[in-house]
Short mmCIF file of C-alpha atoms in Angstrom, two decimals:
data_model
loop_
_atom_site.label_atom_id
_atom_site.label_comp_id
_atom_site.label_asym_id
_atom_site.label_seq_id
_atom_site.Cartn_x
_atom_site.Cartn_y
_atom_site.Cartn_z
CA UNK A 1 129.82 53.63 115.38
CA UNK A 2 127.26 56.76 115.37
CA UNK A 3 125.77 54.55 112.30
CA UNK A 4 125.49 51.78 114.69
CA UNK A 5 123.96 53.18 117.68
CA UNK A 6 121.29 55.44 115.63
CA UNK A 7 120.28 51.91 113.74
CA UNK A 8 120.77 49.08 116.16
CA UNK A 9 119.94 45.71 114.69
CA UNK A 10 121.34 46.78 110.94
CA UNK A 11 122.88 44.20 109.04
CA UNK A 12 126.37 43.88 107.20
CA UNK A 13 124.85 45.18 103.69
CA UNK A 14 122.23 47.76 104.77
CA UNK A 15 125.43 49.48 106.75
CA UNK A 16 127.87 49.30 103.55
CA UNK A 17 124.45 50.88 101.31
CA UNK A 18 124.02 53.22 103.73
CA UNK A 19 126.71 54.77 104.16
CA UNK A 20 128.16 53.70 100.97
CA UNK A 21 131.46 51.54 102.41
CA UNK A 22 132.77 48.49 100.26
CA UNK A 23 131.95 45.09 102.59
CA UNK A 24 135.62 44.24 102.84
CA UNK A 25 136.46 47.81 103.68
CA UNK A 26 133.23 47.76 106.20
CA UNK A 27 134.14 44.38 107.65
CA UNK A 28 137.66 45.33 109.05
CA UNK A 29 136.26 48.44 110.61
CA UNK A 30 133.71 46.53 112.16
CA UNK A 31 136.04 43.52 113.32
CA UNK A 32 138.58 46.63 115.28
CA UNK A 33 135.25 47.60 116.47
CA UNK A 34 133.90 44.98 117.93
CA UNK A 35 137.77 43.92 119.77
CA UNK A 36 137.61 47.61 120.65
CA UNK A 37 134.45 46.52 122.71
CA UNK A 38 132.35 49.77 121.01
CA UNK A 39 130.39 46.67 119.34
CA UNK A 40 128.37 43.70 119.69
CA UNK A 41 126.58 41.58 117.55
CA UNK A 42 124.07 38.83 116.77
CA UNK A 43 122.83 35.56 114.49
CA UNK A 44 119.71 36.48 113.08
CA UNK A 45 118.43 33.91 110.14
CA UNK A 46 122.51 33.40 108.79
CA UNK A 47 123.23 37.45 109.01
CA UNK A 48 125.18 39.11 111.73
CA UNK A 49 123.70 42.25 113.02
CA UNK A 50 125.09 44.91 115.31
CA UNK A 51 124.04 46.65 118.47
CA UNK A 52 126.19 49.82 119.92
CA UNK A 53 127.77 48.15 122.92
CA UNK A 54 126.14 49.58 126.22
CA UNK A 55 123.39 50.88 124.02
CA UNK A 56 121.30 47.47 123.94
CA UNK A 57 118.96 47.18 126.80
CA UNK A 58 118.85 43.43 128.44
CA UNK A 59 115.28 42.92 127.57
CA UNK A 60 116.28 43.38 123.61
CA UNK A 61 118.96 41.24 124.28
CA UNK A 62 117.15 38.52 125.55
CA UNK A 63 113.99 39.23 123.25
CA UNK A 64 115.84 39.53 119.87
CA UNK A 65 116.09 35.60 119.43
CA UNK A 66 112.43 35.04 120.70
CA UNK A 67 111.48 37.65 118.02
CA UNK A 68 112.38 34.41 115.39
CA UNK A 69 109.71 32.26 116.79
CA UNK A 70 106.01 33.01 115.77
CA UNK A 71 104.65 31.90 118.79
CA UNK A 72 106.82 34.55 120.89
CA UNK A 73 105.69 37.39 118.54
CA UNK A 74 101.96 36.68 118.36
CA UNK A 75 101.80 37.21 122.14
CA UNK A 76 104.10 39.78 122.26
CA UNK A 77 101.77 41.58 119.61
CA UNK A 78 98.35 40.74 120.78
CA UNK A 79 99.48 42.29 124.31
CA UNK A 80 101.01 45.45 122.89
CA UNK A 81 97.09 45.70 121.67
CA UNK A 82 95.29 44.40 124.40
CA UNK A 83 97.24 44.95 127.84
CA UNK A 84 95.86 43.26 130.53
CA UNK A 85 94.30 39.90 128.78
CA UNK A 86 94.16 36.53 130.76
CA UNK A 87 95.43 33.76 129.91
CA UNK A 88 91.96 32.20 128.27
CA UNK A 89 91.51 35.56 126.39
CA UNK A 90 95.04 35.41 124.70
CA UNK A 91 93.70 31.56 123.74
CA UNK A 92 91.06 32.66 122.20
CA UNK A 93 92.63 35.56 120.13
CA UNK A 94 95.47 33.46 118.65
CA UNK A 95 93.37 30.03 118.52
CA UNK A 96 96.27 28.11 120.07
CA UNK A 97 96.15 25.45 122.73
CA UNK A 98 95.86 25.76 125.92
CA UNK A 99 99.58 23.41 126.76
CA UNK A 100 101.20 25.20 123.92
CA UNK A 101 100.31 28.84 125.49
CA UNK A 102 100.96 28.17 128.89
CA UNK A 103 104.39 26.94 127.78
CA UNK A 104 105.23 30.38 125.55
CA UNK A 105 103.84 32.17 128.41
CA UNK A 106 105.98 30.90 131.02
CA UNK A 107 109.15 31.13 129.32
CA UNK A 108 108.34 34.99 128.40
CA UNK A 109 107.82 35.47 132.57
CA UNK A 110 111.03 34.01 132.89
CA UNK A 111 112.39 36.02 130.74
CA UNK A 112 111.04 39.00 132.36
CA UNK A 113 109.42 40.27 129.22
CA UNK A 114 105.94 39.72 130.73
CA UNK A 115 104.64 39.99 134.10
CA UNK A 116 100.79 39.17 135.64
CA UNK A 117 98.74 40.13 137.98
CA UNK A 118 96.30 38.39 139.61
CA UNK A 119 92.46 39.71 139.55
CA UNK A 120 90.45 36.98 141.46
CA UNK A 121 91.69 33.81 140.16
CA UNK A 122 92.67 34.78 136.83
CA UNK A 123 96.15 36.32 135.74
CA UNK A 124 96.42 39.29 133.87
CA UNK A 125 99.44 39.51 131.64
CA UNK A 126 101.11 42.47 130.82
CA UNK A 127 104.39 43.43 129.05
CA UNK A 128 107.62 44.65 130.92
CA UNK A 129 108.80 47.64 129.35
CA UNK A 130 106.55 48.26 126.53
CA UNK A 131 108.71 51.00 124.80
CA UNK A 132 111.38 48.91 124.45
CA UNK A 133 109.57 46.18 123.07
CA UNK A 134 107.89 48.01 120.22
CA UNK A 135 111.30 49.68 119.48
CA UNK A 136 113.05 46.34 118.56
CA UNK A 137 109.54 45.06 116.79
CA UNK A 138 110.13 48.27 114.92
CA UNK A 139 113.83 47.45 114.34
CA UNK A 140 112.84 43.71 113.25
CA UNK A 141 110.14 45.07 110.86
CA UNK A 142 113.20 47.14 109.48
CA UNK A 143 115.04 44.31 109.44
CA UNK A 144 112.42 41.84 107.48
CA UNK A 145 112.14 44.97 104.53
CA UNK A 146 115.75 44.74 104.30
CA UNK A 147 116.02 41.33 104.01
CA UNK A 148 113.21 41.66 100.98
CA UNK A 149 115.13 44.15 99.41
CA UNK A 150 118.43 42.22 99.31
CA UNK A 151 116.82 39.37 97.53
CA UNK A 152 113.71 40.68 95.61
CA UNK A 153 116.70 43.68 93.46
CA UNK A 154 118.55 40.63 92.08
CA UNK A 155 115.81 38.01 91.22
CA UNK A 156 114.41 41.25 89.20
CA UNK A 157 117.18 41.64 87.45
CA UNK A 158 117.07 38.05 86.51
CA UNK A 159 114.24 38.10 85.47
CA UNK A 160 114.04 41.68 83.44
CA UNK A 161 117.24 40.60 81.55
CA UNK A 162 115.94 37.16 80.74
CA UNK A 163 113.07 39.01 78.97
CA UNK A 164 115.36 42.00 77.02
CA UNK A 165 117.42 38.52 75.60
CA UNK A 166 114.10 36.97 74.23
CA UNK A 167 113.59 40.29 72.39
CA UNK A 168 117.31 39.69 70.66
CA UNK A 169 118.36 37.28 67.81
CA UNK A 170 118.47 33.95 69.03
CA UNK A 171 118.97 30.32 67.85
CA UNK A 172 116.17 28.92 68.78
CA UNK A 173 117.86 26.19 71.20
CA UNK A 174 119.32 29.72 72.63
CA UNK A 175 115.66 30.85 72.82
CA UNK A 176 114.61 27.17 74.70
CA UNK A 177 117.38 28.17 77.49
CA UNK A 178 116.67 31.70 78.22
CA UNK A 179 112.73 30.78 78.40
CA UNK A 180 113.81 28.05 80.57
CA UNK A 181 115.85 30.72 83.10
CA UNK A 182 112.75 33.51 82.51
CA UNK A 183 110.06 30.07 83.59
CA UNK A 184 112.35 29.53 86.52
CA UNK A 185 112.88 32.93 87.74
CA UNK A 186 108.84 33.86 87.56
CA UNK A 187 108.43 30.76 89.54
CA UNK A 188 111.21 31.37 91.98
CA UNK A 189 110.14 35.50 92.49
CA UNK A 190 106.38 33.97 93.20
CA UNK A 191 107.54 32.02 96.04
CA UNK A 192 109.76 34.74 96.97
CA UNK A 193 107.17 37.22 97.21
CA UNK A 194 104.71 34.83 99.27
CA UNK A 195 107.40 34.01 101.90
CA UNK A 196 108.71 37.82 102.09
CA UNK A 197 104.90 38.73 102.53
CA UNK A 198 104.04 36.07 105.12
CA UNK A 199 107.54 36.57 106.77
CA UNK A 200 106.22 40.32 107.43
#
């Protein structure tokens, strides 16, 4: 539970490395936990992850899922670096239409995550709470590593024990296979890499 609250937003595996707990051992803790009430938790992308009950503010509960969509982030970014933009000016920085903006904006002022305020007969958009925002972009960030460390460790090992086999004795219709996984596995970890990297 202290676990939980210090690192709010960890997943099922980075808890179990962490503090070194077996997943079925960690899973029924974190089951009496969470019918305790002590815990919540959340989808993101097919993984639960878990929030210290009480601890998680109700703008990172509501921006957590919008954190999945690009759109959401690239505003929420561009106005952690530029506070006070209108609505042309965030156009213009992230080259998007005018229909589609409006619509991402509106749903983040619903959301309360932004708020304007009018300077003639523009808007000037701001963010809510700030702190909190760039806390749970910070725990998303941690979040995205994670996720390229859980599948870059074995696709390396697939790939460095492919190559130690070609250096054995082999038939060579043995050899044809194992250069067939090593082919695969190069080609797989390439495409890996590229959607880890743009993922980040």
């Amino acid at each position: 539970l202290d676990y939980i609250s210090d690192n709010p937003g960890s997943h099922l595996r980075k808890i179990a490395r962490d503090l070194d707990i077996h997943l079925s051992t960690l899973r029924y803790h974190l089951d009496n936990l969470e019918k305790q009430g002590s815990i919540g938790c959340q989808k993101q992308n097919n993984l639960k992850v878990y929030f210290a009950s009480g601890k998680l503010k109700p703008i990172e509960k509501t921006l957590t899922p919008l954190l999945q969509q690009k759109r959401f982030r690239d505003i929420i970014l561009v106005l952690i670096d530029y506070p006070g933009l209108t609505f042309s000016q965030i156009v213009e920085k992230l080259s998007i239409g005018t229909s589609t903006a409006s619509k991402y904006i509106n749903t983040l002022e619903d959301q309360k995550i932004l708020f304007h305020e009018k300077s003639g007969r523009e808007k000037k958009y701001f963010l809510s709470d700030e702190k909190s925002v760039i806390e749970l972009l910070a725990t998303y960030k941690q979040f995205m590593e994670d996720m390229s460390y859980e599948i870059r460790v074995p696709m390396n090992t697939i790939v460095g024990i492919t190559s130690l086999l070609l250096d054995g004795n082999l038939t060579p219709e043995q050899r044809d296979f194992v250069e067939m996984i090593k082919v695969s596995g190069d080609a797989l970890m390439s495409i890996i890499n590229n959607i880890l990297d743009f993922t980040k």
